[in-house]
Short mmCIF file of C-alpha atoms in Angstrom, two decimals:
data_model
loop_
_atom_site.label_atom_id
_atom_site.label_comp_id
_atom_site.label_asym_id
_atom_site.label_seq_id
_atom_site.Cartn_x
_atom_site.Cartn_y
_atom_site.Cartn_z
CA MET A 1 23.17 16.84 -12.25
CA GLU A 2 22.75 14.87 -15.48
CA ALA A 3 24.58 13.75 -18.58
CA THR A 4 23.67 15.04 -22.05
CA ASP A 5 22.21 12.78 -24.72
CA LYS A 6 25.47 12.93 -26.68
CA GLU A 7 27.69 11.70 -23.86
CA LEU A 8 28.85 8.11 -23.60
CA ILE A 9 28.88 6.44 -20.18
CA ILE A 10 31.95 4.31 -19.45
CA HIS A 11 32.08 2.03 -16.41
CA PRO A 12 35.22 2.71 -14.31
CA ASP A 13 36.17 -0.99 -14.38
CA ASN A 14 36.19 -0.97 -18.18
CA LEU A 15 38.32 2.16 -18.17
CA ARG A 16 40.76 0.62 -15.68
CA ALA A 17 41.09 -2.55 -17.74
CA PHE A 18 41.76 -0.57 -20.91
CA ILE A 19 44.39 1.71 -19.34
CA LEU A 20 46.17 -1.24 -17.71
CA LYS A 21 46.36 -3.09 -21.04
CA CYS A 22 47.81 0.00 -22.72
CA LEU A 23 50.45 0.50 -20.03
CA GLN A 24 51.42 -3.16 -19.87
CA SER A 25 51.72 -3.25 -23.66
CA VAL A 26 54.66 -0.83 -23.39
CA GLY A 27 56.34 -2.76 -20.59
CA THR A 28 55.04 -1.02 -17.47
CA PRO A 29 55.29 -3.25 -14.35
CA LYS A 30 51.97 -4.21 -12.75
CA GLN A 31 52.19 -2.03 -9.62
CA GLN A 32 53.38 1.05 -11.50
CA ALA A 33 50.63 0.55 -14.09
CA GLU A 34 48.02 0.20 -11.34
CA ASP A 35 49.17 3.41 -9.64
CA LEU A 36 48.91 5.43 -12.84
CA THR A 37 45.60 3.80 -13.77
CA GLU A 38 44.00 4.67 -10.44
CA LEU A 39 45.12 8.28 -10.77
CA LEU A 40 43.72 8.66 -14.31
CA VAL A 41 40.38 7.07 -13.42
CA SER A 42 40.14 9.17 -10.25
CA ALA A 43 40.77 12.34 -12.26
CA ASP A 44 37.89 11.63 -14.64
CA GLN A 45 35.56 10.56 -11.82
CA ARG A 46 36.28 13.87 -10.10
CA GLY A 47 35.56 15.77 -13.33
CA HIS A 48 39.18 16.72 -14.08
CA TYR A 49 39.04 15.39 -17.65
CA SER A 50 42.16 17.32 -18.62
CA HIS A 51 44.22 15.02 -16.36
CA GLY A 52 42.46 11.71 -16.84
CA VAL A 53 42.42 9.41 -19.86
CA ASN A 54 43.11 12.53 -21.92
CA ARG A 55 46.71 12.22 -20.67
CA LEU A 56 47.14 8.50 -21.41
CA ASP A 57 48.99 8.78 -24.72
CA PHE A 58 51.29 11.37 -23.14
CA TYR A 59 52.51 8.74 -20.66
CA LEU A 60 52.61 5.93 -23.23
CA SER A 61 54.65 7.99 -25.68
CA ASP A 62 57.26 8.94 -23.10
CA ILE A 63 57.61 5.30 -22.00
CA THR A 64 57.85 4.07 -25.61
CA ASN A 65 60.43 6.71 -26.51
CA GLY A 66 62.57 5.96 -23.48
CA LEU A 67 61.93 9.36 -21.90
CA THR A 68 60.30 7.81 -18.80
CA CYS A 69 61.76 4.77 -17.02
CA VAL A 70 59.56 1.88 -15.91
CA ASP A 71 62.45 -0.39 -14.87
CA LYS A 72 63.50 1.72 -11.86
CA GLU A 73 62.03 2.94 -8.57
CA PRO A 74 62.37 6.27 -6.72
CA GLU A 75 64.75 6.42 -3.75
CA VAL A 76 65.55 8.64 -0.76
CA ILE A 77 68.98 10.22 -1.12
CA LYS A 78 68.93 12.56 1.88
CA GLU A 79 66.69 12.83 4.94
CA THR A 80 66.10 14.03 8.48
CA VAL A 81 63.38 12.94 10.90
CA SER A 82 60.89 15.30 9.21
CA THR A 83 62.26 15.80 5.69
CA ALA A 84 63.43 13.83 2.70
CA LEU A 85 64.95 14.49 -0.69
CA VAL A 86 63.88 11.88 -3.24
CA GLU A 87 65.55 11.00 -6.53
CA GLY A 88 62.72 10.04 -8.83
CA ASN A 89 65.04 8.19 -11.24
CA ASN A 90 62.85 9.40 -14.11
CA CYS A 91 59.99 7.11 -13.04
CA LEU A 92 56.34 7.78 -13.81
CA GLY A 93 55.16 10.86 -11.93
CA PRO A 94 52.40 9.02 -10.00
CA VAL A 95 54.93 6.37 -8.93
CA VAL A 96 57.27 9.06 -7.57
CA GLY A 97 54.41 11.05 -6.06
CA LYS A 98 52.84 8.11 -4.23
CA TYR A 99 56.27 7.12 -2.87
CA CYS A 100 56.88 10.67 -1.63
CA ILE A 101 53.51 11.36 -0.02
CA ASP A 102 53.68 8.02 1.80
CA ILE A 103 57.06 9.03 3.25
CA ALA A 104 55.61 12.41 4.27
CA ILE A 105 52.66 10.65 5.93
CA GLN A 106 54.89 8.37 7.98
CA LYS A 107 57.12 11.25 9.09
CA ALA A 108 54.08 13.34 10.06
CA LYS A 109 52.75 10.50 12.20
CA THR A 110 56.11 10.38 13.98
CA THR A 111 57.14 14.03 14.28
CA GLY A 112 54.01 16.02 13.41
CA ILE A 113 55.16 17.03 9.92
CA GLY A 114 56.70 15.44 6.86
CA TRP A 115 58.16 17.52 4.03
CA VAL A 116 59.44 15.69 0.95
CA SER A 117 60.90 17.23 -2.20
CA ALA A 118 61.57 15.16 -5.33
CA ARG A 119 63.63 15.65 -8.44
CA GLY A 120 63.92 13.53 -11.57
CA SER A 121 60.16 13.06 -11.74
CA ASN A 122 57.51 13.32 -14.44
CA HIS A 123 53.95 14.57 -14.92
CA PHE A 124 52.07 13.42 -11.81
CA GLY A 125 48.43 14.02 -12.77
CA ILE A 126 45.99 15.72 -10.41
CA ALA A 127 47.73 17.10 -7.34
CA GLY A 128 44.67 16.30 -5.23
CA TRP A 129 45.30 12.55 -5.57
CA TYR A 130 48.27 12.96 -3.21
CA SER A 131 46.87 15.46 -0.72
CA ILE A 132 43.72 13.33 -0.37
CA ARG A 133 45.89 10.30 0.37
CA ALA A 134 47.22 12.12 3.45
CA MET A 135 43.78 13.49 4.37
CA GLN A 136 42.34 9.97 4.42
CA GLN A 137 44.74 9.20 7.28
CA GLY A 138 43.64 12.18 9.37
CA LEU A 139 46.40 14.52 8.20
CA ILE A 140 46.54 17.77 6.29
CA GLY A 141 47.99 16.92 2.90
CA MET A 142 49.71 19.19 0.41
CA ALA A 143 51.15 18.58 -3.06
CA PHE A 144 52.96 20.87 -5.51
CA CYS A 145 54.64 20.33 -8.88
CA ASN A 146 56.51 22.41 -11.41
CA THR A 147 55.66 21.83 -15.06
CA SER A 148 56.69 22.72 -18.59
CA PRO A 149 56.78 26.49 -19.08
CA ASN A 150 53.39 27.61 -20.39
CA MET A 151 52.56 30.59 -18.16
CA ILE A 152 53.41 34.04 -19.45
CA PRO A 153 54.41 36.20 -16.45
CA THR A 154 52.60 39.48 -15.87
CA ARG A 155 53.85 42.17 -18.31
CA ALA A 156 55.77 39.56 -20.37
CA LYS A 157 55.16 37.65 -23.60
CA LYS A 158 57.37 34.57 -23.17
CA MET A 159 56.30 31.38 -21.40
CA THR A 160 58.53 31.12 -18.32
CA LEU A 161 56.74 29.24 -15.51
CA GLY A 162 54.41 26.25 -15.60
CA THR A 163 50.83 25.71 -14.52
CA ASN A 164 52.52 24.78 -11.20
CA PRO A 165 49.55 23.23 -9.37
CA ILE A 166 48.75 23.47 -5.67
CA SER A 167 46.65 21.08 -3.61
CA VAL A 168 45.71 21.16 0.08
CA ALA A 169 43.30 18.68 1.66
CA ALA A 170 41.97 18.42 5.21
CA LYS A 171 39.05 16.59 6.81
CA GLY A 172 36.48 18.11 9.16
CA ASN A 173 33.59 16.44 10.98
CA ASN A 174 30.73 14.40 9.49
CA ASN A 175 32.47 13.54 6.22
CA GLU A 176 33.05 17.23 5.49
CA ASP A 177 36.37 18.21 3.97
CA PHE A 178 38.30 20.91 2.19
CA VAL A 179 40.11 19.82 -0.99
CA LEU A 180 41.81 22.57 -2.94
CA ASP A 181 43.29 21.39 -6.25
CA MET A 182 44.17 24.15 -8.66
CA ALA A 183 46.61 25.37 -11.26
CA THR A 184 48.31 28.70 -10.70
CA THR A 185 47.48 29.57 -14.30
CA ALA A 186 43.98 30.71 -15.23
CA VAL A 187 43.28 27.08 -16.23
CA ALA A 188 45.24 23.87 -16.66
CA GLN A 189 46.89 23.33 -20.04
CA GLY A 190 44.72 20.25 -20.55
CA LYS A 191 41.53 22.32 -20.42
CA VAL A 192 42.71 24.22 -23.51
CA GLU A 193 43.48 20.88 -25.18
CA ILE A 194 39.98 19.64 -24.36
CA LYS A 195 38.51 22.79 -25.96
CA ARG A 196 40.59 22.14 -29.08
CA CYS A 197 39.45 18.49 -29.13
CA LEU A 198 35.82 19.65 -28.98
CA GLY A 199 36.37 22.26 -31.70
CA GLN A 200 35.68 25.16 -29.34
CA SER A 201 37.49 28.42 -28.62
CA VAL A 202 38.59 29.32 -25.09
CA PRO A 203 37.03 32.07 -22.96
CA VAL A 204 38.68 35.47 -22.81
CA GLY A 205 41.16 35.47 -19.93
CA TRP A 206 42.50 31.96 -20.34
CA GLY A 207 45.37 32.66 -22.69
CA LEU A 208 47.60 35.07 -24.57
CA ASP A 209 48.90 35.16 -28.13
CA ARG A 210 52.53 35.37 -29.26
CA ASN A 211 52.52 39.11 -28.59
CA GLY A 212 51.25 38.79 -25.03
CA LYS A 213 47.73 39.92 -25.97
CA PRO A 214 44.47 38.18 -24.97
CA THR A 215 43.21 35.54 -27.43
CA THR A 216 40.49 32.88 -27.62
CA ASP A 217 42.31 30.79 -30.28
CA THR A 218 43.35 27.40 -28.87
CA GLU A 219 46.15 26.92 -31.42
CA GLU A 220 47.60 30.32 -30.59
CA VAL A 221 47.50 29.62 -26.84
CA LEU A 222 48.97 26.12 -27.14
CA TYR A 223 51.68 26.64 -29.75
CA HIS A 224 52.57 30.31 -30.00
CA GLY A 225 51.47 32.27 -26.93
CA GLY A 226 50.68 30.78 -23.55
CA LEU A 227 48.45 30.75 -20.49
CA ASN A 228 47.56 33.67 -18.28
CA PRO A 229 48.48 33.49 -14.61
CA LEU A 230 45.56 32.84 -12.25
CA GLY A 231 43.67 36.14 -12.18
CA GLY A 232 44.31 36.99 -15.81
CA LEU A 233 45.81 40.31 -16.79
CA GLU A 234 47.53 42.73 -14.42
CA GLU A 235 44.40 44.82 -13.92
CA THR A 236 42.54 41.74 -12.62
CA SER A 237 45.40 40.75 -10.28
CA GLY A 238 47.11 38.17 -12.49
CA TYR A 239 50.35 39.03 -10.73
CA LYS A 240 49.04 37.06 -7.74
CA GLY A 241 48.83 33.86 -9.79
CA TYR A 242 52.30 34.64 -11.12
CA GLY A 243 53.55 34.94 -7.54
CA LEU A 244 51.95 31.63 -6.53
CA ALA A 245 53.54 29.87 -9.51
CA PHE A 246 56.92 31.27 -8.48
CA MET A 247 56.34 29.97 -4.94
CA VAL A 248 55.61 26.47 -6.26
CA GLU A 249 58.79 26.64 -8.32
CA LEU A 250 60.71 27.50 -5.16
CA PHE A 251 59.26 24.48 -3.31
CA CYS A 252 59.78 22.12 -6.25
CA GLY A 253 62.47 22.96 -8.78
CA ILE A 254 64.68 25.17 -6.64
CA LEU A 255 64.50 23.17 -3.39
CA SER A 256 64.97 19.73 -4.98
CA GLY A 257 67.66 20.63 -7.50
CA SER A 258 65.57 19.60 -10.50
CA THR A 259 65.10 21.66 -13.65
CA PHE A 260 63.05 24.83 -13.21
CA GLY A 261 61.51 27.69 -15.18
CA THR A 262 62.55 27.80 -18.83
CA ASN A 263 64.99 24.93 -18.23
CA VAL A 264 62.08 22.47 -18.06
CA ARG A 265 61.41 20.80 -21.41
CA HIS A 266 58.57 22.22 -23.46
CA TRP A 267 55.19 20.54 -23.54
CA ALA A 268 55.19 19.46 -27.18
CA GLY A 269 57.84 17.48 -29.04
CA HIS A 270 59.62 15.81 -26.12
CA SER A 271 63.23 14.91 -26.81
CA SER A 272 64.65 14.70 -23.28
CA PRO A 273 63.54 13.55 -19.80
CA ALA A 274 61.34 16.01 -17.90
CA ASP A 275 63.31 16.09 -14.60
CA LEU A 276 60.36 17.74 -12.84
CA GLY A 277 60.52 18.89 -9.24
CA GLN A 278 57.71 18.08 -6.80
CA CYS A 279 56.91 18.71 -3.16
CA PHE A 280 54.69 16.76 -0.77
CA VAL A 281 53.73 17.76 2.76
CA ALA A 282 51.78 16.01 5.50
CA ILE A 283 50.86 17.69 8.81
CA ASP A 284 49.30 16.06 11.85
CA PRO A 285 46.66 18.44 13.27
CA LYS A 286 47.02 16.70 16.63
CA ALA A 287 50.43 18.37 16.98
CA PHE A 288 48.57 21.68 17.30
CA ALA A 289 45.43 22.94 19.05
CA PRO A 290 42.75 20.30 19.77
CA GLY A 291 39.43 20.49 17.90
CA PHE A 292 40.85 21.02 14.40
CA GLU A 293 38.12 19.03 12.63
CA THR A 294 35.31 20.88 14.47
CA ARG A 295 36.75 24.29 13.65
CA LEU A 296 37.24 23.34 10.00
CA SER A 297 33.61 22.21 9.76
CA THR A 298 32.49 25.46 11.41
CA LEU A 299 34.34 27.47 8.75
CA ILE A 300 32.86 25.31 5.99
CA HIS A 301 29.37 26.07 7.27
CA GLN A 302 30.11 29.77 7.69
CA CYS A 303 30.74 29.82 3.95
CA LYS A 304 28.02 27.41 2.82
CA ASP A 305 25.10 28.31 5.07
CA GLN A 306 24.76 31.95 4.12
CA GLU A 307 22.21 33.18 1.58
CA PRO A 308 23.47 32.74 -2.00
CA ALA A 309 23.82 35.73 -4.29
CA GLU A 310 20.97 36.40 -6.69
CA GLY A 311 20.82 33.81 -9.47
CA ASN A 312 22.62 31.12 -7.46
CA THR A 313 21.17 28.22 -5.52
CA GLU A 314 24.04 27.14 -3.27
CA ILE A 315 27.54 28.06 -2.13
CA LEU A 316 30.28 25.49 -2.58
CA VAL A 317 33.61 25.03 -0.85
CA PRO A 318 36.73 23.68 -2.59
CA GLY A 319 36.30 19.98 -3.29
CA GLU A 320 32.50 20.04 -3.58
CA PRO A 321 32.34 20.31 -7.40
CA GLU A 322 34.37 17.09 -7.50
CA LYS A 323 32.05 15.41 -4.99
CA ILE A 324 29.08 16.41 -7.14
CA HIS A 325 30.72 14.89 -10.21
CA ILE A 326 31.50 11.66 -8.33
CA LYS A 327 27.81 11.42 -7.34
CA LEU A 328 26.85 12.01 -10.97
CA CYS A 329 29.08 9.11 -12.04
CA GLU A 330 27.49 6.90 -9.39
CA MET A 331 24.00 7.84 -10.55
CA LEU A 332 24.86 7.21 -14.22
CA GLY A 333 26.67 3.95 -13.49
CA GLY A 334 29.86 5.26 -15.08
CA ILE A 335 31.85 8.28 -16.21
CA PRO A 336 30.26 10.50 -18.91
CA TYR A 337 32.48 11.35 -21.89
CA HIS A 338 32.00 13.45 -24.99
CA PRO A 339 32.13 11.21 -28.12
CA ASN A 340 35.27 13.05 -29.28
CA GLN A 341 37.06 11.92 -26.13
CA ILE A 342 36.13 8.29 -26.82
CA ASP A 343 37.26 8.67 -30.44
CA TYR A 344 40.61 9.79 -29.03
CA VAL A 345 40.75 6.74 -26.76
CA ASP A 346 39.98 4.50 -29.75
CA SER A 347 42.89 6.06 -31.63
CA ILE A 348 45.17 5.09 -28.73
CA ALA A 349 43.90 1.51 -28.92
CA GLU A 350 44.69 1.39 -32.63
CA LYS A 351 48.12 2.97 -32.13
CA TYR A 352 49.20 0.41 -29.52
CA GLY A 353 47.34 -2.62 -30.88
CA ILE A 354 44.94 -2.85 -27.93
CA GLU A 355 41.29 -3.90 -28.00
CA LYS A 356 39.03 -0.86 -27.98
CA LEU A 357 37.57 0.43 -24.76
CA VAL A 358 34.46 -1.55 -23.77
CA ARG A 359 31.47 0.79 -23.78
CA TYR A 360 29.08 -1.13 -21.53
#
C-alpha cells in the first residue's frame, strides 16, 4: 500500500478549494458547488479516478455552454408515502441525486422503504456516494443511473445502452460494511479515458471496435466502437452484464420518463441537455427480520476468513478496495495522482482563469 515515486500527493483540502473556485467561476451557487466538490474528492479518495477530478471539465463545459442549469433546483412532481418522481430541472447530477436519496431516506424511516426515480438529470458521479449516504443512517442504500450509450449489446456492433451503474450499500457490525459500486459494462468509460491520458492501451475484454470485434485501442473504443458488457463476450457471459444494464434502464429511463437507450445524447460533442434518468432506493432493515447487521457480518466473514487461493494473500468483499485506498491517502497525507492527471488539472485552471492547484 504505497505510492510510486512518480505520483504527486495532493491534500484533499487543496483539491476542494481548487474545484470550488472552478465551479464558482462559471456561476455555480455555493451549495451546489459544495455538493459536486465533495463527490469528486470522495471519488478520488476511494480510488475511482475516472469519476473524480478527471470529470471536472465535463461539468464545467456543460454549465458554461448552458447544457446544465445552476439557477434551478430539483422538485417532486408526483409522490406516494413510499415513492416519488422527481423532475431534475436539468440541474447538476449530484444536486439531483443528493435531493433524491435524502427523500428516499426520509420515506424509508417512515414506511420502511423509499423509492425515488428522477428525470431531467445529469451525470451524477460515483453511484456509491448516494448508497453510502443511506447506509450511514442505518439503511440499505441503492443508486442506479442510465448514461450515454457506450455499451455494445451481446451479438451487436452498435452502442445502445450506457455503463448504467449499480450501487448497493449496507452496514454490518463492528464497522464492517458491504458497498457494491460497479458499472454494468466491463469497465467505466472513464477508465478507458484514463488509459488514453496515460498513453496506455486497454486490456483485452474491455472494448470492441467499430465492427464489434475485441480491441485494445483506446481511440477505437472511445470514438468508433464501444464497451463490452460486464462479462465480456458472449462465451464469457457478457449477456449477463447486458441484462443488468437493461434492468438499470428500466428503473431509470423507462420508469421516470427520461430519455433512454440510443435517445440519450452521445458522450462526446454535447449539443443538448442529457435528460438522464436515475433511481434511488432506501430500505430500513428494521422493517424485516431482526439481526440484519449480525447476519451481514457473518456472511462477510464467511467470504473473507477462508484460505485464499494460491498466489493471493487475502480475500476482499465489495467496498474493501476503496477502504484500502482511503487508508493509503491517509498514510500519504493526500491523494496520489499520476503527473499526467495533474497536467490535465492545470489545463483546466488555464482554461477558466483559475490559480493552479496547490501541490502541498
